[in-house]
Amino acid sequence: MPKQSPVPDELDKPFWDACNEERLVVQSCNSCDKLQHPPQPTCNECGSADNLEWRQVSGRGTIYGYAVMYDCPVTELAVDQPFNIAVVQLEEDSGINMLSHLPGTPVDEVPVGANVQVEFEITRATGQKVPEWRVVV
Amino acid sequence: MPTENAPDSMYRDTEGLGIWEHRGKVAAVGIGISPTVRRWDETPETSVGAWTILAIRRAIEDAGISPDQVDGLVLTPETSTGVSWPSDRQIPEDFLKTFKGTDDPLDGIVKLSVDWILKNMPELKNIKFTMNAPICMSNACVVAAQAVGEGLTNTCLVVRGWHNLAGRYYVGQGAASGSTISGPGKWSTMWGTVACYTTAMIFEQHCRKYGKTHDMMAPFVVNEKRNGLLFPEGFWAQFRPENLSVEDYLASRWIAKPANLFDNDLPICISAAFVFTTAERAKDMKQNPVYILNHTRTRPKVRRVVPTLEDWQDGSDSTGRKLYEGAGITARDLSFENMYDGFTLFHVWHLEGLRYAGVQRGEGLDLFQTDISIEGPNPVSPSGGNAGSGRTRFWLHVDSIQQLQGRAGARQISKKAEIGVSGAYMPDMSYSLIWSATPD
């Protein structure tokens, strides 16, 4: 599905740069050994800013849940309604989640609990790649 | 000088704090509500500023006091959750001529400040305490209760206004409109999430886990509409007094399945104000005092792209435990509950967190299949909430105060109203209060 192109900022640029290299990274705190996403200036757990680094993760996860979008506010996506928006939990830490349209999965036939694998999709406006997730058959 | 947001020290947001030190010593007395319409017609007299002035004057009159006896003002400065003023649009000349402005030309139109209110209400000449309580009137009620308890103000206004401009909320606007996206929307809006998406996703997870269905929401939403039509100040009662049937609800279109049109509330223009004061001072006022036994704030512990069912259950459970602990009561002491409903699906977790009528996790939808009417043994949301009267986030508090004053009119619950609870807004991010007809 055509998506808006995310515009990286100073904080999240490493995440989007990694996407362009088809790698999935999330922030990790060296002090308390916690992952966090979306990116934050400080660790949600210990408040440290100095101990945050980017850690590459496997790109594997599971589907936590979903809803089917029928009245989407985003102009670029409205033509594709209805469509799935699923919540994917990372294999490394189920507390970290990301959204997905689940390409290849029929609308409202989302296999909750199924394994998924990340892939990277090029967005139209700038060519920035974004993480998408596909059910592992 | 800009009014400051309430500091963390004014909130009770952890467990183990014991009984609230000002339990029963703060009371709500006066209520003022403005007229309502669906959208602003751009005349000065129907602006959010004008209607807030009107609501404040009505609240003062309702309490039976004079404006110069008011010495505090707690305001929720936001006046919408959606449509704002387009940057290329002229501000109506009539508005500028009618009111005294502040540094922000949109003050009184799409936002409110304490400064704007005081400039345009010269009769409030003894205000010594002011504070902002963002997002929700529930926050303003909590802050005002604490401020009166601490003696920062003796007689305090609690104020919230709402504007609603032409156009659809969010749709094709702001972050949703362009071919690129910046800011926090990169993690959510970019995927096409509508406001009720997270709620729908979590509700789907809830139904999956506990073997429930979306159809089980129907009795609750029908009850909300029925109670709302008994609220004379409400939008639906005044402009579209039509009952909702179970069939209407089930046939409604999806917004984000499993959340349909009737699970979403209707934005309107309206303002409300309350008068809070000390229990001692309240004895001399015109209306029966409604005593505040406790207040609490709950905030999400974990920051994710989207919260989970477990996050929301933990949050609402914490709210329930904190409320009862500080008030020195149990769930069995509640005569009614008026927790938030905009989105209607929120109500399931709010009820479960309170253990209202004995419901445990996963049983909220079952309660909706019993008698939850105002005539029944377990009145659920007698206010009708946002679903019953339009988006305000304050019907719940208005009704709680009126129920305990015995002046809820056609909405008055059949059982004796002794203690009630109201709070908003998200299950894991809320401000709530326990109200009582007596101080002890």
Coordinates of C-alpha atoms in Angstrom, one line a residue:
Chain A
M1 CA 0.0 0.0 0.0
P2 CA 1.3 3.5 -0.8
K3 CA 2.4 5.2 2.4
Q4 CA 3.5 8.7 3.2
S5 CA 7.2 9.2 3.3
P6 CA 8.5 9.7 6.9
V7 CA 10.8 12.6 7.2
P8 CA 13.7 11.7 9.6
D9 CA 14.6 14.0 12.4
E10 CA 17.8 14.2 14.5
L11 CA 16.5 11.7 17.0
D12 CA 15.1 9.0 14.7
K13 CA 17.5 9.3 11.7
P14 CA 19.5 6.2 12.6
F15 CA 16.3 4.2 12.5
W16 CA 15.3 5.4 9.1
D17 CA 18.9 5.2 7.7
A18 CA 18.9 1.5 8.8
C19 CA 15.6 0.9 7.1
N20 CA 17.2 2.2 3.8
E21 CA 19.9 -0.5 4.4
E22 CA 17.1 -3.0 5.0
R23 CA 18.1 -3.4 8.7
L24 CA 15.7 -3.0 11.6
V25 CA 17.1 -1.3 14.6
V26 CA 15.6 0.0 17.9
Q27 CA 17.0 1.9 20.8
S28 CA 18.6 0.0 23.6
C29 CA 19.8 1.3 27.0
N30 CA 23.1 -0.1 28.0
S31 CA 22.5 0.8 31.6
C32 CA 19.3 -1.1 32.2
D33 CA 19.4 -3.5 29.2
K34 CA 15.9 -2.4 27.9
L35 CA 14.8 -1.8 24.4
Q36 CA 12.4 1.0 23.5
H37 CA 10.5 2.2 20.5
P38 CA 9.5 4.8 19.2
P39 CA 12.8 6.5 19.7
Q40 CA 13.1 8.8 22.8
P41 CA 15.8 11.3 23.9
T42 CA 16.1 9.3 27.2
C43 CA 15.6 5.8 28.4
N44 CA 12.0 5.3 29.6
E45 CA 13.2 3.0 32.3
C46 CA 16.2 4.8 33.9
G47 CA 16.0 8.3 32.4
S48 CA 19.5 8.1 31.1
A49 CA 20.4 9.8 27.8
D50 CA 24.0 8.8 27.6
N51 CA 23.5 5.0 27.6
L52 CA 21.2 4.8 24.6
E53 CA 22.4 3.1 21.5
W54 CA 20.9 1.5 18.4
R55 CA 20.7 -2.3 18.4
Q56 CA 19.9 -4.3 15.3
V57 CA 17.1 -6.8 15.9
S58 CA 16.2 -10.0 14.0
G59 CA 13.2 -8.7 12.1
R60 CA 11.1 -11.5 13.4
G61 CA 7.9 -11.0 15.4
T62 CA 4.3 -12.1 16.1
I63 CA 1.0 -10.5 15.5
Y64 CA -0.5 -9.2 18.8
G65 CA -3.8 -7.8 17.4
Y66 CA -5.4 -5.8 14.7
A67 CA -8.3 -3.7 13.6
V68 CA -9.7 -3.1 10.1
M69 CA -9.6 0.5 8.9
Y70 CA -12.8 1.6 7.1
D71 CA -12.6 5.4 7.6
C72 CA -9.0 6.4 7.3
P73 CA -7.9 10.0 7.8
V74 CA -4.8 9.7 5.6
T75 CA -5.5 10.9 2.1
E76 CA -2.8 8.6 0.5
L77 CA -4.4 5.5 2.1
A78 CA -8.1 6.2 1.8
V79 CA -8.4 4.6 -1.7
D80 CA -7.3 1.3 -0.3
Q81 CA -10.0 1.0 2.4
P82 CA -10.8 -1.3 4.1
F83 CA -7.4 -2.5 5.1
N84 CA -5.8 -4.2 8.1
I85 CA -3.6 -2.4 10.6
A86 CA -1.9 -5.0 12.8
V87 CA 0.3 -4.7 15.9
V88 CA 3.5 -6.7 15.6
Q89 CA 5.5 -7.5 18.7
L90 CA 9.2 -8.0 18.3
E91 CA 10.8 -11.4 18.9
E92 CA 13.5 -9.9 21.1
D93 CA 11.0 -8.1 23.4
S94 CA 7.2 -8.4 23.2
G95 CA 6.9 -5.0 24.9
I96 CA 8.2 -3.4 21.7
N97 CA 5.5 -3.1 19.0
M98 CA 5.2 -1.6 15.5
L99 CA 2.2 -1.2 13.1
S100 CA 1.8 -3.1 9.8
H101 CA -0.6 -3.4 6.9
L102 CA 0.3 -7.1 6.7
P103 CA 0.8 -7.2 2.9
G104 CA -0.5 -10.5 1.5
T105 CA -3.0 -11.0 4.3
P106 CA -6.7 -10.7 3.3
V107 CA -8.7 -8.0 5.0
D108 CA -10.1 -9.1 8.4
E109 CA -8.4 -12.5 8.1
V110 CA -5.5 -11.6 10.3
P111 CA -3.9 -14.7 12.0
V112 CA -3.4 -13.2 15.5
G113 CA -0.4 -14.9 17.1
A114 CA 1.2 -15.9 13.8
N115 CA 4.9 -15.3 13.1
V116 CA 5.8 -12.4 10.8
Q117 CA 9.0 -11.3 9.1
V118 CA 10.0 -7.7 8.4
E119 CA 10.5 -6.5 4.9
F120 CA 11.1 -3.0 3.7
E121 CA 8.8 -1.0 1.5
I122 CA 9.8 2.1 -0.6
T123 CA 7.6 5.1 -0.1
R124 CA 6.7 7.3 -3.1
A125 CA 7.5 10.8 -2.1
T126 CA 11.1 10.6 -1.1
G127 CA 12.0 6.9 -1.6
Q128 CA 12.5 6.4 2.1
K129 CA 12.1 2.8 3.1
V130 CA 9.8 1.8 5.9
P131 CA 9.4 -1.5 7.8
E132 CA 6.5 -3.7 6.8
W133 CA 5.7 -7.2 8.0
R134 CA 4.6 -10.3 6.2
V135 CA 3.1 -13.5 7.7
V136 CA 5.6 -16.4 7.6
V137 CA 3.9 -19.3 5.9
Chain B
M1 CA 2.2 36.1 32.8
P2 CA 1.1 32.7 31.4
T3 CA -0.8 30.5 33.7
E4 CA 1.2 27.4 34.7
N5 CA 0.1 23.8 34.4
A6 CA -0.6 22.0 37.6
P7 CA 2.6 20.5 39.2
D8 CA 2.9 16.8 39.8
S9 CA 2.7 17.5 43.6
M10 CA -1.1 18.2 43.2
Y11 CA -1.9 14.7 42.0
R12 CA -2.4 11.5 43.8
D13 CA -1.1 9.0 41.3
T14 CA 0.5 6.2 43.4
E15 CA -1.0 3.5 45.5
G16 CA -0.3 3.4 49.2
L17 CA -1.0 7.1 50.0
G18 CA -3.8 6.2 52.4
I19 CA -6.9 8.3 53.0
W20 CA -6.8 11.7 51.2
E21 CA -6.0 14.3 53.7
H22 CA -8.8 16.6 52.5
R23 CA -11.4 13.9 52.3
G24 CA -14.9 15.4 52.7
K25 CA -13.5 18.9 53.1
V26 CA -13.9 20.0 49.5
A27 CA -17.3 20.3 47.8
A28 CA -18.8 21.0 44.4
V29 CA -21.8 23.3 44.6
G30 CA -22.6 25.3 41.4
I31 CA -23.0 24.1 37.8
G32 CA -23.2 26.3 34.7
I33 CA -23.7 25.0 31.2
S34 CA -23.9 27.1 28.0
P35 CA -26.1 26.5 25.0
T36 CA -24.8 24.1 22.5
V37 CA -24.7 23.8 18.7
R38 CA -23.0 21.4 16.3
R39 CA -20.6 23.9 14.7
W40 CA -19.6 27.5 15.3
D41 CA -21.4 30.0 13.1
E42 CA -18.5 32.5 13.5
T43 CA -20.6 35.0 15.4
P44 CA -19.0 36.4 18.6
E45 CA -21.9 35.5 20.8
T46 CA -21.6 31.8 20.1
S47 CA -17.8 31.6 20.3
V48 CA -16.2 29.3 22.8
G49 CA -15.1 32.3 24.7
A50 CA -18.5 33.8 24.9
W51 CA -20.1 30.6 26.0
T52 CA -17.5 30.0 28.6
I53 CA -18.3 33.4 30.1
L54 CA -21.9 32.4 30.1
A55 CA -21.2 29.1 31.7
I56 CA -19.1 30.7 34.4
R57 CA -21.9 33.3 35.2
R58 CA -24.4 30.5 35.4
A59 CA -22.3 28.4 37.7
I60 CA -21.8 31.4 40.0
E61 CA -25.5 32.1 40.0
D62 CA -26.3 28.5 40.6
A63 CA -24.1 28.4 43.6
G64 CA -25.8 31.5 44.9
I65 CA -22.7 33.6 45.3
S66 CA -21.4 36.8 43.8
P67 CA -18.5 37.0 41.4
D68 CA -16.3 38.8 43.8
Q69 CA -16.5 35.9 46.2
V70 CA -14.6 33.7 43.7
D71 CA -10.9 33.6 44.3
G72 CA -9.7 30.7 42.1
L73 CA -9.9 29.6 38.5
V74 CA -8.7 26.2 37.1
L75 CA -9.0 25.9 33.3
T76 CA -8.6 23.3 30.7
P77 CA -7.1 25.5 27.9
E78 CA -7.7 23.2 25.0
T79 CA -11.1 23.6 23.4
S80 CA -11.0 20.7 20.8
T81 CA -9.5 17.4 20.1
G82 CA -9.6 17.9 16.4
V83 CA -10.3 20.7 13.9
S84 CA -8.3 23.9 14.5
W85 CA -8.1 27.2 12.8
P86 CA -6.6 27.2 9.3
S87 CA -3.5 29.4 9.2
D88 CA -4.6 31.3 6.1
R89 CA -8.1 32.2 7.5
Q90 CA -9.0 35.6 8.7
I91 CA -10.3 36.0 12.3
P92 CA -13.9 37.4 12.2
E93 CA -13.8 41.1 12.7
D94 CA -16.9 41.1 14.9
F95 CA -15.1 38.8 17.3
L96 CA -12.1 41.1 17.6
K97 CA -14.4 44.1 18.2
T98 CA -16.5 42.3 20.8
F99 CA -13.8 40.9 23.1
K100 CA -10.6 42.0 24.7
G101 CA -7.8 39.9 23.1
T102 CA -4.6 38.5 24.4
D103 CA -1.3 38.0 22.7
D104 CA -2.8 35.0 20.9
P105 CA -5.4 36.2 18.4
L106 CA -7.1 32.8 18.4
D107 CA -7.8 33.0 22.2
G108 CA -11.5 32.7 22.7
I109 CA -12.0 31.1 19.3
V110 CA -10.1 27.8 19.2
K111 CA -8.5 27.9 22.7
L112 CA -8.9 29.6 26.0
S113 CA -6.6 31.2 28.5
V114 CA -7.1 32.4 32.0
D115 CA -5.9 35.7 30.8
W116 CA -8.6 35.9 28.2
I117 CA -11.4 35.0 30.6
L118 CA -10.2 37.5 33.2
K119 CA -9.9 40.3 30.7
N120 CA -13.4 39.7 29.5
M121 CA -15.0 39.1 32.9
P122 CA -14.1 42.2 35.0
E123 CA -16.5 41.0 37.7
L124 CA -14.0 38.3 38.6
K125 CA -11.9 40.9 40.5
N126 CA -10.7 38.8 43.4
I127 CA -9.0 35.9 41.6
K128 CA -5.8 35.0 43.4
F129 CA -5.2 31.4 42.3
T130 CA -5.1 30.3 38.6
M131 CA -3.9 27.1 37.1
N132 CA -4.1 25.2 33.8
A133 CA -5.2 21.5 33.8
P134 CA -4.6 20.3 30.3
I135 CA -6.6 17.9 28.1
C136 CA -9.6 17.2 30.2
M137 CA -12.1 18.8 32.6
S138 CA -11.5 15.7 34.8
N139 CA -8.0 17.0 35.3
A140 CA -9.3 20.5 36.1
C141 CA -11.7 19.0 38.7
V142 CA -8.8 17.0 40.3
V143 CA -6.6 20.1 40.4
A144 CA -9.3 22.4 41.8
A145 CA -10.2 19.8 44.5
Q146 CA -6.6 19.6 45.6
A147 CA -6.2 23.4 45.5
V148 CA -9.2 24.0 47.7
G149 CA -8.1 21.3 50.0
E150 CA -4.6 22.9 50.3
G151 CA -6.2 26.3 50.9
L152 CA -4.7 27.8 47.7
T153 CA -8.2 29.0 46.9
N154 CA -11.4 29.1 48.9
T155 CA -14.0 29.3 46.1
C156 CA -12.8 28.1 42.8
L157 CA -14.2 28.0 39.3
V158 CA -13.5 24.8 37.2
V159 CA -13.9 25.6 33.5
R160 CA -13.9 23.8 30.2
G161 CA -15.0 25.0 26.7
W162 CA -15.3 23.2 23.4
H163 CA -15.3 24.7 19.9
N164 CA -16.2 22.8 16.7
L165 CA -15.4 24.2 13.3
A166 CA -16.5 23.1 9.9
G167 CA -14.8 20.0 8.5
R168 CA -14.1 16.5 9.5
Y169 CA -11.8 15.7 12.4
Y170 CA -8.3 14.8 11.3
V171 CA -9.4 13.5 7.9
G172 CA -7.1 14.9 5.2
Q173 CA -5.8 17.5 7.7
G174 CA -2.4 18.1 9.3
A175 CA -0.2 15.0 9.4
A176 CA -2.8 13.1 7.4
S177 CA -2.8 15.3 4.4
G178 CA 0.6 15.3 2.8
S179 CA 2.8 12.9 0.9
T180 CA 5.4 13.1 3.6
I181 CA 5.0 13.0 7.4
S182 CA 7.0 14.4 10.3
G183 CA 6.7 14.2 14.1
P184 CA 5.1 11.4 16.1
G185 CA 2.7 10.5 13.3
K186 CA 5.6 8.6 11.7
W187 CA 4.8 5.8 14.1
S188 CA 1.0 5.7 13.9
T189 CA -0.7 8.1 11.5
M190 CA 1.5 7.0 8.6
W191 CA -0.2 3.6 8.8
G192 CA -3.7 5.2 8.5
T193 CA -4.8 5.0 12.1
V194 CA -8.0 6.9 13.0
A195 CA -8.5 8.2 16.5
C196 CA -10.4 5.1 17.6
Y197 CA -7.9 2.6 16.1
T198 CA -6.1 1.7 19.3
T199 CA -9.4 1.3 21.2
A200 CA -10.8 -1.0 18.4
M201 CA -7.6 -3.0 18.3
I202 CA -7.6 -3.5 22.1
F203 CA -11.3 -4.3 22.1
E204 CA -10.8 -7.0 19.5
Q205 CA -8.1 -8.5 21.7
H206 CA -10.4 -8.3 24.7
C207 CA -13.2 -10.1 22.8
R208 CA -10.7 -12.7 21.6
K209 CA -9.3 -13.3 25.1
Y210 CA -12.6 -13.5 26.9
G211 CA -14.9 -15.0 24.2
K212 CA -17.1 -11.8 23.9
T213 CA -18.5 -10.0 20.8
H214 CA -18.9 -6.4 19.7
D215 CA -22.7 -7.0 19.7
M216 CA -22.5 -7.1 23.5
M217 CA -21.9 -3.3 23.5
A218 CA -25.4 -2.6 22.1
P219 CA -27.3 -2.5 25.4
F220 CA -24.7 0.0 26.8
V221 CA -24.8 2.3 23.8
V222 CA -28.6 2.2 23.7
N223 CA -28.7 3.0 27.4
E224 CA -26.2 5.9 26.9
K225 CA -28.5 7.4 24.2
R226 CA -31.6 7.0 26.4
N227 CA -29.9 8.7 29.4
G228 CA -28.5 11.4 27.2
L229 CA -32.0 12.3 25.9
L230 CA -32.9 13.0 29.5
F231 CA -30.1 15.6 29.7
P232 CA -31.9 18.9 28.7
E233 CA -28.6 20.7 28.1
G234 CA -27.3 17.9 25.8
F235 CA -26.9 18.2 22.1
W236 CA -28.9 15.1 21.1
A237 CA -31.8 16.0 23.5
Q238 CA -32.1 19.5 21.9
F239 CA -31.4 18.8 18.3
R240 CA -31.9 15.1 17.5
P241 CA -34.1 13.6 20.2
E242 CA -34.1 10.1 18.6
N243 CA -33.7 6.9 20.5
L244 CA -31.2 4.4 19.3
S245 CA -32.2 0.8 18.9
V246 CA -30.1 -2.3 19.1
E247 CA -30.7 -2.8 15.4
D248 CA -29.5 0.7 14.6
Y249 CA -26.3 0.1 16.5
L250 CA -25.6 -3.2 15.0
A251 CA -26.3 -1.9 11.5
S252 CA -24.0 1.1 11.8
R253 CA -21.0 1.4 9.6
W254 CA -17.5 0.6 10.8
I255 CA -15.0 3.3 11.4
A256 CA -12.2 0.9 12.6
K257 CA -13.7 -2.5 13.0
P258 CA -14.6 -3.4 15.8
A259 CA -15.5 0.3 16.5
N260 CA -18.5 1.6 14.6
L261 CA -20.0 5.1 14.1
F262 CA -22.0 5.0 17.4
D263 CA -18.9 4.0 19.3
N264 CA -17.5 7.4 18.4
D265 CA -18.9 10.6 19.9
L266 CA -20.1 13.8 18.1
P267 CA -18.0 17.0 18.4
I268 CA -20.0 20.0 19.5
C269 CA -19.7 23.6 20.7
I270 CA -20.4 24.0 24.4
S271 CA -18.9 25.2 27.7
A272 CA -19.3 24.3 31.4
A273 CA -18.2 25.6 34.7
F274 CA -18.4 24.3 38.3
V275 CA -17.9 26.1 41.6
F276 CA -15.8 24.2 44.1
T277 CA -15.3 25.4 47.6
T278 CA -14.6 24.2 51.2
A279 CA -17.1 22.0 52.9
E280 CA -17.5 24.8 55.5
R281 CA -18.2 27.5 53.0
A282 CA -20.5 25.3 50.9
K283 CA -23.0 25.1 53.8
D284 CA -24.1 28.6 53.1
M285 CA -24.5 28.3 49.3
K286 CA -27.6 27.8 47.3
Q287 CA -27.2 24.1 46.3
N288 CA -26.6 21.0 48.4
P289 CA -22.8 20.4 48.6
V290 CA -21.4 17.3 47.0
Y291 CA -18.3 16.3 48.9
I292 CA -15.2 15.0 47.3
L293 CA -13.9 11.9 49.1
N294 CA -10.8 11.4 46.8
H295 CA -9.2 12.1 43.5
T296 CA -6.6 10.3 41.5
R297 CA -4.5 10.4 38.4
T298 CA -3.3 7.4 36.4
R299 CA -0.6 7.7 33.7
P300 CA 0.8 5.0 31.4
K301 CA 3.9 3.3 32.7
V302 CA 5.2 2.1 29.4
R303 CA 5.6 4.1 26.2
R304 CA 5.0 2.0 23.1
V305 CA 3.7 2.7 19.6
V306 CA 0.4 1.4 20.8
P307 CA -0.7 0.2 24.3
T308 CA -1.9 -3.3 24.8
L309 CA -5.0 -4.8 26.5
E310 CA -2.8 -5.6 29.5
D311 CA -1.6 -2.0 29.7
W312 CA -5.2 -0.7 29.8
Q313 CA -6.3 -3.3 32.3
D314 CA -3.4 -2.5 34.6
G315 CA -4.2 1.2 34.3
S316 CA -7.9 0.9 35.1
D317 CA -7.2 -1.5 37.9
S318 CA -4.8 1.0 39.5
T319 CA -7.3 3.8 39.2
G320 CA -9.9 1.7 41.0
R321 CA -7.6 0.7 43.8
K322 CA -6.3 4.3 44.3
L323 CA -9.8 5.8 44.3
Y324 CA -11.1 3.4 47.0
E325 CA -8.0 3.6 49.1
G326 CA -8.0 7.4 49.3
A327 CA -11.8 7.6 49.8
G328 CA -11.9 4.8 52.4
I329 CA -14.7 3.0 50.5
T330 CA -15.1 -0.1 48.5
A331 CA -16.8 -0.8 45.2
R332 CA -19.9 -1.9 47.1
D333 CA -20.4 1.7 48.4
L334 CA -21.0 3.1 44.9
S335 CA -24.6 4.1 44.1
F336 CA -23.7 4.7 40.4
E337 CA -20.7 5.1 38.1
N338 CA -20.1 7.8 35.5
M339 CA -16.8 6.8 33.9
Y340 CA -15.8 8.0 30.4
D341 CA -17.3 6.7 27.3
G342 CA -15.8 8.6 24.3
F343 CA -15.1 6.0 22.8
T344 CA -17.9 3.9 24.2
L345 CA -15.6 0.8 24.3
F346 CA -13.5 2.5 27.0
H347 CA -16.3 1.9 29.4
V348 CA -15.7 -1.8 29.5
W349 CA -12.2 -1.4 31.1
H350 CA -13.2 1.5 33.3
L351 CA -16.0 -0.6 34.8
E352 CA -13.8 -3.6 35.2
G353 CA -11.0 -1.5 36.9
L354 CA -13.5 -0.2 39.4
R355 CA -14.9 -3.7 39.9
Y356 CA -18.3 -2.0 39.7
A357 CA -21.2 -4.2 40.6
G358 CA -18.7 -7.0 41.2
V359 CA -17.4 -7.3 37.7
Q360 CA -13.9 -8.7 37.3
R361 CA -11.5 -8.5 34.3
G362 CA -13.3 -9.8 31.2
E363 CA -16.8 -9.4 32.7
G364 CA -17.7 -5.8 31.8
L365 CA -19.6 -6.8 28.7
D366 CA -21.6 -9.3 30.7
L367 CA -22.8 -6.5 33.0
F368 CA -24.2 -4.7 30.0
Q369 CA -26.5 -7.6 29.4
T370 CA -28.2 -7.0 32.8
D371 CA -30.3 -4.1 34.0
I372 CA -27.9 -1.1 33.8
S373 CA -30.7 1.5 33.6
I374 CA -31.2 4.4 36.0
E375 CA -34.1 2.5 37.5
G376 CA -32.0 -0.7 38.1
P377 CA -29.8 -1.9 40.9
N378 CA -26.5 -1.0 39.2
P379 CA -26.9 2.3 37.2
V380 CA -24.2 2.5 34.5
S381 CA -23.4 6.0 33.2
P382 CA -26.6 7.7 34.2
S383 CA -25.2 10.8 32.5
G384 CA -25.3 9.2 29.1
G385 CA -21.8 10.5 28.6
N386 CA -20.4 11.8 25.4
A387 CA -22.4 9.2 23.5
G388 CA -25.6 10.5 24.9
S389 CA -25.1 14.2 24.7
G390 CA -22.1 15.1 22.6
R391 CA -18.3 15.3 23.1
T392 CA -17.6 17.3 26.3
R393 CA -15.9 15.0 28.8
F394 CA -17.9 16.8 31.4
W395 CA -21.4 15.3 31.4
L396 CA -20.1 12.6 33.6
H397 CA -19.2 15.1 36.3
V398 CA -22.3 17.3 35.9
D399 CA -24.5 14.2 36.4
S400 CA -22.5 12.9 39.3
I401 CA -22.9 16.2 41.1
Q402 CA -26.6 16.5 40.2
Q403 CA -27.4 12.9 41.2
L404 CA -25.9 13.5 44.7
Q405 CA -27.7 16.8 45.0
G406 CA -31.0 15.1 44.0
R407 CA -31.5 17.3 41.0
A408 CA -30.7 15.1 38.1
G409 CA -34.4 15.4 37.0
A410 CA -35.5 12.6 34.7
R411 CA -32.1 11.0 35.0
Q412 CA -32.3 10.7 38.8
I413 CA -31.5 7.1 39.7
S414 CA -34.2 5.2 41.5
K415 CA -31.9 4.0 44.2
K416 CA -30.7 6.4 46.8
A417 CA -27.7 8.4 45.4
E418 CA -25.1 8.4 48.1
I419 CA -21.7 7.9 46.5
G420 CA -20.6 8.1 42.9
V421 CA -17.5 8.0 40.7
S422 CA -16.6 9.8 37.5
G423 CA -13.4 10.1 35.6
A424 CA -11.9 10.4 32.1
Y425 CA -10.4 9.6 29.8
M426 CA -8.2 6.6 28.7
P427 CA -8.1 3.5 30.8
D428 CA -4.4 4.0 31.4
M429 CA -4.4 7.8 31.4
S430 CA -7.2 9.3 33.5
Y431 CA -8.3 11.7 36.2
S432 CA -11.1 10.5 38.5
L433 CA -13.0 11.6 41.6
I434 CA -15.2 10.0 44.2
W435 CA -18.2 12.2 45.1
S436 CA -20.5 11.9 48.1
A437 CA -23.7 13.3 49.4
T438 CA -22.2 13.4 52.9
P439 CA -18.7 14.4 54.0
D440 CA -18.0 11.2 55.9

